[in-house]
Structure formats: C-alpha cells, structure tokens
C-alpha cells in the first residue's frame, strides 16, 4: 500500500492546512493536488476567477516543490487514482457539500476536521441545535462567536457598547484616495458587493440587492457610464435599476412579507412602466446589456 498521502483542494492552499496538529499531515508527508476539469464544467466560473484558482494552485505546487504530485485530470476520481497509486489518502474536511459527498464516497480517503474556519462544525451544530428548530439568525451566531472567543468584548459587553456598526457602514465611502493609507491600485471609491440573499433568508434578514441609484449614491462608477441610474426602460435604461425592480417583481410574494423589503415591494404598484420593464427584461434574458 505504501505511505499515506495528503490531498489539498484548491481552496486549501494556506500554510495552516499543512501546519502540525490533529489529523494534519506530517512534515514529510507526500502531498497531491488535482486540477479537475469537471469542476469548471459543473459550475459557471467567471474567466477571471478560473484563472485565479488555477494560478493559485499551480503557484502553490511550485512553492512546495517535489513534495507535491500535481495532476491534471478530467475528474477528481481519475486524478486521485493516478496520483495516489493505491495509497491511503487523508484530506481536511472540504468546504462544499459536493466535495464532502465526493470524499465520503472514496473508500481510500479519510477526512479530518476542517481547517480554515474559526468555529468547528460540531460547535456550530451544537449552537444550531440549541435553538430547538427555531430560525437561525446570522446576528445571533455572530454574537455567540464573539462571546465564546472573547473577540472585541469588554467583559460581558461588546467593545464600544454596540454589537455592530452597520448603520455607519452604510455611509458613502471616502471620496479622497489619500484618506486611506493603502497602496495603489486600491480604489477607495469602489462599491463592495454583498451577498445576494443566497441563503433564502435562513440566516440573513435582508436581500442585499440594489438598483442603479444606490450604486450611484455609494460610488463614482456611474459618471462615465452610458446608462442613467434613474431610467428603468429605454435606450439609456440602467441594467441594475431594471434588474432590481424585476427581482422584486419576480419574488414579490416572498419579499412582501419581509419587513426589510416590504416597502420597496409596495412601491412596485406605483411604477407606471412596470409592464414595460417586464417586457424589456424578458427580452434581455441572460444576455449582457
């Protein structure tokens, strides 16, 4: 059978994934990495993200040198068969459900605890089970973690007297580059995107989506753009604005019962051009502006 080898996924490249510790690989344990083409077929990847992932994997493999067997294959299974050569394989707990299912289906692969998360999976499960089937809110979990790890705490109270400063974060970013001591090419005027309600409201209470008016207010990106943030239809209609109202319209039944989004949903009925917006966005489909 030979010695055990340790498998590194493409999102397990940091030094803490190779640091000594429980279920971690030894200092001389052979490593393997698999560049699987099936990953890019299964999910849509922006070209820049695909380049970033592949570049990170290849650079990390180069840093680790001869210790790594790097394989390009059609699937993870094929790559493991070629790289491991029948030897037992260890891996840290993956970060996606699909990867977890894959690892559990491979008889020669043993998954250890996750690395890369502050809270172990079992600890999160204990917290979630303590709610008795009630709704899990991200804010509650955030406070629990801060208390448990004594992060930004002043005794039993949050440092500064407040648990979060979301209201302050909603202020427009600074307009002068010299107010932030960061090197180029960082642009302090850039808008930072938030989650688009991907969990369906299980842990977050607000769908973070917006129209062009919000982008215009919070950034300087709209100035040179040919589209007008306030236009929903027509030659100069802003795709963000039209997409925002279409999103609300498509999910109005669900969002109308959310206290964070009920008001903009009610505004839908006051839009005199809503029928035009619907026709325009149906015609657009998935095509770019």
Short mmCIF file of N, CA, C and O in Angstrom, two decimals, residues 4-57:
data_model
loop_
_atom_site.label_atom_id
_atom_site.label_comp_id
_atom_site.label_asym_id
_atom_site.label_seq_id
_atom_site.Cartn_x
_atom_site.Cartn_y
_atom_site.Cartn_z
N UNK A 4 0.92 7.01 3.49
CA UNK A 4 -0.25 7.85 3.27
C UNK A 4 0.15 9.14 2.57
O UNK A 4 1.22 9.70 2.80
N UNK A 5 -0.72 9.62 1.70
CA UNK A 5 -0.51 10.91 1.05
C UNK A 5 -1.65 11.84 1.46
O UNK A 5 -2.74 11.39 1.82
N UNK A 6 -1.37 13.14 1.42
CA UNK A 6 -2.37 14.12 1.84
C UNK A 6 -2.81 14.94 0.64
O UNK A 6 -1.99 15.47 -0.11
N UNK A 7 -4.12 15.07 0.48
CA UNK A 7 -4.74 15.74 -0.67
C UNK A 7 -5.09 17.17 -0.28
O UNK A 7 -5.74 17.41 0.73
N UNK A 8 -4.71 18.12 -1.11
CA UNK A 8 -5.05 19.53 -0.92
C UNK A 8 -6.02 19.98 -2.01
O UNK A 8 -5.70 19.92 -3.20
N UNK A 9 -7.20 20.41 -1.61
CA UNK A 9 -8.13 21.02 -2.56
C UNK A 9 -7.62 22.41 -2.93
O UNK A 9 -6.75 22.99 -2.27
N UNK A 10 -8.21 22.97 -3.98
CA UNK A 10 -7.77 24.28 -4.46
C UNK A 10 -8.06 25.42 -3.52
O UNK A 10 -7.50 26.51 -3.68
N UNK A 11 -8.93 25.22 -2.53
CA UNK A 11 -9.17 26.26 -1.52
C UNK A 11 -8.55 25.88 -0.18
O UNK A 11 -8.96 26.36 0.87
N UNK A 12 -7.55 25.01 -0.22
CA UNK A 12 -6.83 24.60 0.99
C UNK A 12 -5.33 24.80 0.78
O UNK A 12 -4.53 23.91 1.02
N UNK A 13 -4.96 26.00 0.33
CA UNK A 13 -3.58 26.24 -0.06
C UNK A 13 -2.77 27.00 0.98
O UNK A 13 -1.56 27.10 0.85
N UNK A 14 -3.42 27.54 2.00
CA UNK A 14 -2.72 28.32 3.00
C UNK A 14 -1.82 27.47 3.88
O UNK A 14 -1.98 26.25 3.97
N UNK A 15 -0.84 28.10 4.55
CA UNK A 15 0.10 27.33 5.38
C UNK A 15 -0.55 26.58 6.53
O UNK A 15 -0.04 25.55 6.96
N UNK A 16 -1.70 27.08 7.03
CA UNK A 16 -2.34 26.39 8.16
C UNK A 16 -2.90 25.03 7.77
O UNK A 16 -3.17 24.20 8.64
N UNK A 17 -3.04 24.76 6.47
CA UNK A 17 -3.50 23.44 6.06
C UNK A 17 -2.39 22.40 6.12
O UNK A 17 -2.64 21.20 6.02
N UNK A 18 -1.16 22.85 6.28
CA UNK A 18 -0.03 21.92 6.40
C UNK A 18 0.64 22.02 7.76
O UNK A 18 1.63 21.34 8.01
N UNK A 19 0.12 22.87 8.65
CA UNK A 19 0.73 23.04 9.97
C UNK A 19 0.53 21.78 10.80
O UNK A 19 -0.49 21.09 10.68
N UNK A 20 1.49 21.43 11.67
CA UNK A 20 1.34 20.26 12.54
C UNK A 20 0.11 20.41 13.42
O UNK A 20 -0.28 21.51 13.80
N UNK A 21 -0.50 19.31 13.74
CA UNK A 21 -1.67 19.34 14.61
C UNK A 21 -2.52 18.11 14.39
O UNK A 21 -2.16 17.20 13.63
N UNK A 22 -3.67 18.09 15.05
CA UNK A 22 -4.56 16.94 14.98
C UNK A 22 -4.96 16.63 13.54
O UNK A 22 -5.44 17.50 12.81
N UNK A 23 -4.74 15.42 13.13
CA UNK A 23 -5.13 14.92 11.81
C UNK A 23 -4.43 15.66 10.66
O UNK A 23 -4.83 15.51 9.51
N UNK A 24 -3.42 16.43 10.98
CA UNK A 24 -2.69 17.13 9.92
C UNK A 24 -1.59 16.27 9.35
O UNK A 24 -1.12 15.32 9.98
N UNK A 25 -1.13 16.57 8.15
CA UNK A 25 -0.05 15.79 7.55
C UNK A 25 1.27 16.06 8.26
O UNK A 25 1.51 17.15 8.77
N UNK A 26 2.12 15.07 8.32
CA UNK A 26 3.44 15.26 8.90
C UNK A 26 4.31 16.13 8.00
O UNK A 26 3.97 16.40 6.84
N UNK A 27 5.43 16.55 8.52
CA UNK A 27 6.29 17.45 7.78
C UNK A 27 6.85 16.85 6.50
O UNK A 27 7.24 17.59 5.59
N UNK A 28 6.90 15.54 6.43
CA UNK A 28 7.43 14.90 5.22
C UNK A 28 6.37 14.07 4.49
O UNK A 28 6.70 13.28 3.61
N UNK A 29 5.08 14.25 4.85
CA UNK A 29 4.02 13.51 4.18
C UNK A 29 3.91 13.95 2.72
O UNK A 29 3.83 15.15 2.44
N UNK A 30 3.90 13.03 1.78
CA UNK A 30 3.72 13.41 0.38
C UNK A 30 2.36 14.07 0.18
O UNK A 30 1.36 13.71 0.83
N UNK A 31 2.32 15.04 -0.72
CA UNK A 31 1.10 15.78 -0.99
C UNK A 31 0.65 15.55 -2.43
O UNK A 31 1.47 15.24 -3.29
N UNK A 32 -0.65 15.70 -2.64
CA UNK A 32 -1.14 15.63 -4.01
C UNK A 32 -2.18 16.71 -4.23
O UNK A 32 -2.91 17.10 -3.32
N UNK A 33 -2.22 17.22 -5.44
CA UNK A 33 -3.21 18.21 -5.86
C UNK A 33 -3.76 17.78 -7.21
O UNK A 33 -3.02 17.29 -8.06
N UNK A 34 -5.07 17.95 -7.38
CA UNK A 34 -5.74 17.53 -8.61
C UNK A 34 -6.44 18.72 -9.24
O UNK A 34 -7.29 19.35 -8.62
N UNK A 35 -6.08 19.00 -10.46
CA UNK A 35 -6.74 20.05 -11.25
C UNK A 35 -7.78 19.35 -12.11
O UNK A 35 -7.45 18.77 -13.14
N UNK A 36 -9.04 19.37 -11.66
CA UNK A 36 -10.10 18.61 -12.31
C UNK A 36 -10.92 19.48 -13.25
O UNK A 36 -11.53 20.46 -12.82
N UNK A 37 -10.95 19.12 -14.52
CA UNK A 37 -11.72 19.89 -15.50
C UNK A 37 -13.22 19.83 -15.22
O UNK A 37 -13.96 20.76 -15.57
N UNK A 38 -13.68 18.76 -14.59
CA UNK A 38 -15.11 18.62 -14.32
C UNK A 38 -15.64 19.73 -13.42
O UNK A 38 -16.82 20.08 -13.50
N UNK A 39 -14.79 20.29 -12.56
CA UNK A 39 -15.22 21.38 -11.67
C UNK A 39 -15.69 22.58 -12.49
O UNK A 39 -16.71 23.20 -12.17
N UNK A 40 -15.00 22.87 -13.58
CA UNK A 40 -15.35 24.03 -14.39
C UNK A 40 -16.51 23.74 -15.33
O UNK A 40 -17.15 24.67 -15.82
N UNK A 41 -16.80 22.49 -15.58
CA UNK A 41 -17.98 22.14 -16.36
C UNK A 41 -19.24 22.15 -15.49
O UNK A 41 -20.32 22.47 -15.97
N UNK A 42 -19.07 21.77 -14.22
CA UNK A 42 -20.24 21.63 -13.35
C UNK A 42 -20.83 22.96 -12.94
O UNK A 42 -22.04 23.12 -12.78
N UNK A 43 -19.98 23.98 -12.76
CA UNK A 43 -20.45 25.28 -12.29
C UNK A 43 -19.93 26.37 -13.23
O UNK A 43 -18.86 26.25 -13.83
N UNK A 44 -20.71 27.43 -13.33
CA UNK A 44 -20.27 28.57 -14.11
C UNK A 44 -19.18 29.32 -13.36
O UNK A 44 -19.33 29.65 -12.19
N UNK A 45 -18.10 29.57 -14.04
CA UNK A 45 -16.99 30.32 -13.46
C UNK A 45 -16.72 31.55 -14.32
O UNK A 45 -16.66 31.44 -15.55
N UNK A 46 -16.58 32.69 -13.68
CA UNK A 46 -16.08 33.85 -14.41
C UNK A 46 -14.65 33.53 -14.82
O UNK A 46 -13.89 32.90 -14.08
N UNK A 47 -14.27 33.95 -16.02
CA UNK A 47 -12.95 33.63 -16.53
C UNK A 47 -11.85 34.10 -15.56
O UNK A 47 -10.86 33.38 -15.34
N UNK A 48 -12.04 35.28 -14.98
CA UNK A 48 -11.02 35.80 -14.06
C UNK A 48 -10.91 34.92 -12.81
O UNK A 48 -9.80 34.70 -12.30
N UNK A 49 -12.04 34.42 -12.32
CA UNK A 49 -11.99 33.55 -11.14
C UNK A 49 -11.31 32.23 -11.48
O UNK A 49 -10.51 31.71 -10.68
N UNK A 50 -11.63 31.67 -12.64
CA UNK A 50 -10.99 30.42 -13.04
C UNK A 50 -9.48 30.60 -13.13
O UNK A 50 -8.71 29.75 -12.67
N UNK A 51 -9.05 31.71 -13.71
CA UNK A 51 -7.61 31.97 -13.79
C UNK A 51 -7.00 32.10 -12.42
O UNK A 51 -5.88 31.61 -12.16
N UNK A 52 -7.71 32.77 -11.51
CA UNK A 52 -7.20 32.96 -10.16
C UNK A 52 -7.02 31.63 -9.44
O UNK A 52 -5.98 31.37 -8.82
N UNK A 53 -8.04 30.75 -9.53
CA UNK A 53 -7.98 29.46 -8.85
C UNK A 53 -6.83 28.61 -9.40
O UNK A 53 -6.02 28.05 -8.65
N UNK A 54 -6.76 28.52 -10.72
CA UNK A 54 -5.73 27.68 -11.33
C UNK A 54 -4.33 28.25 -11.07
O UNK A 54 -3.38 27.50 -10.80
N UNK A 55 -4.20 29.57 -11.13
CA UNK A 55 -2.90 30.19 -10.87
C UNK A 55 -2.47 29.93 -9.44
O UNK A 55 -1.30 29.62 -9.17
N UNK A 56 -3.42 30.06 -8.49
CA UNK A 56 -3.08 29.84 -7.08
C UNK A 56 -2.62 28.40 -6.85
O UNK A 56 -1.64 28.15 -6.14
N UNK A 57 -3.31 27.43 -7.45
CA UNK A 57 -2.94 26.03 -7.28
C UNK A 57 -1.55 25.76 -7.85
O UNK A 57 -0.72 25.11 -7.22
#
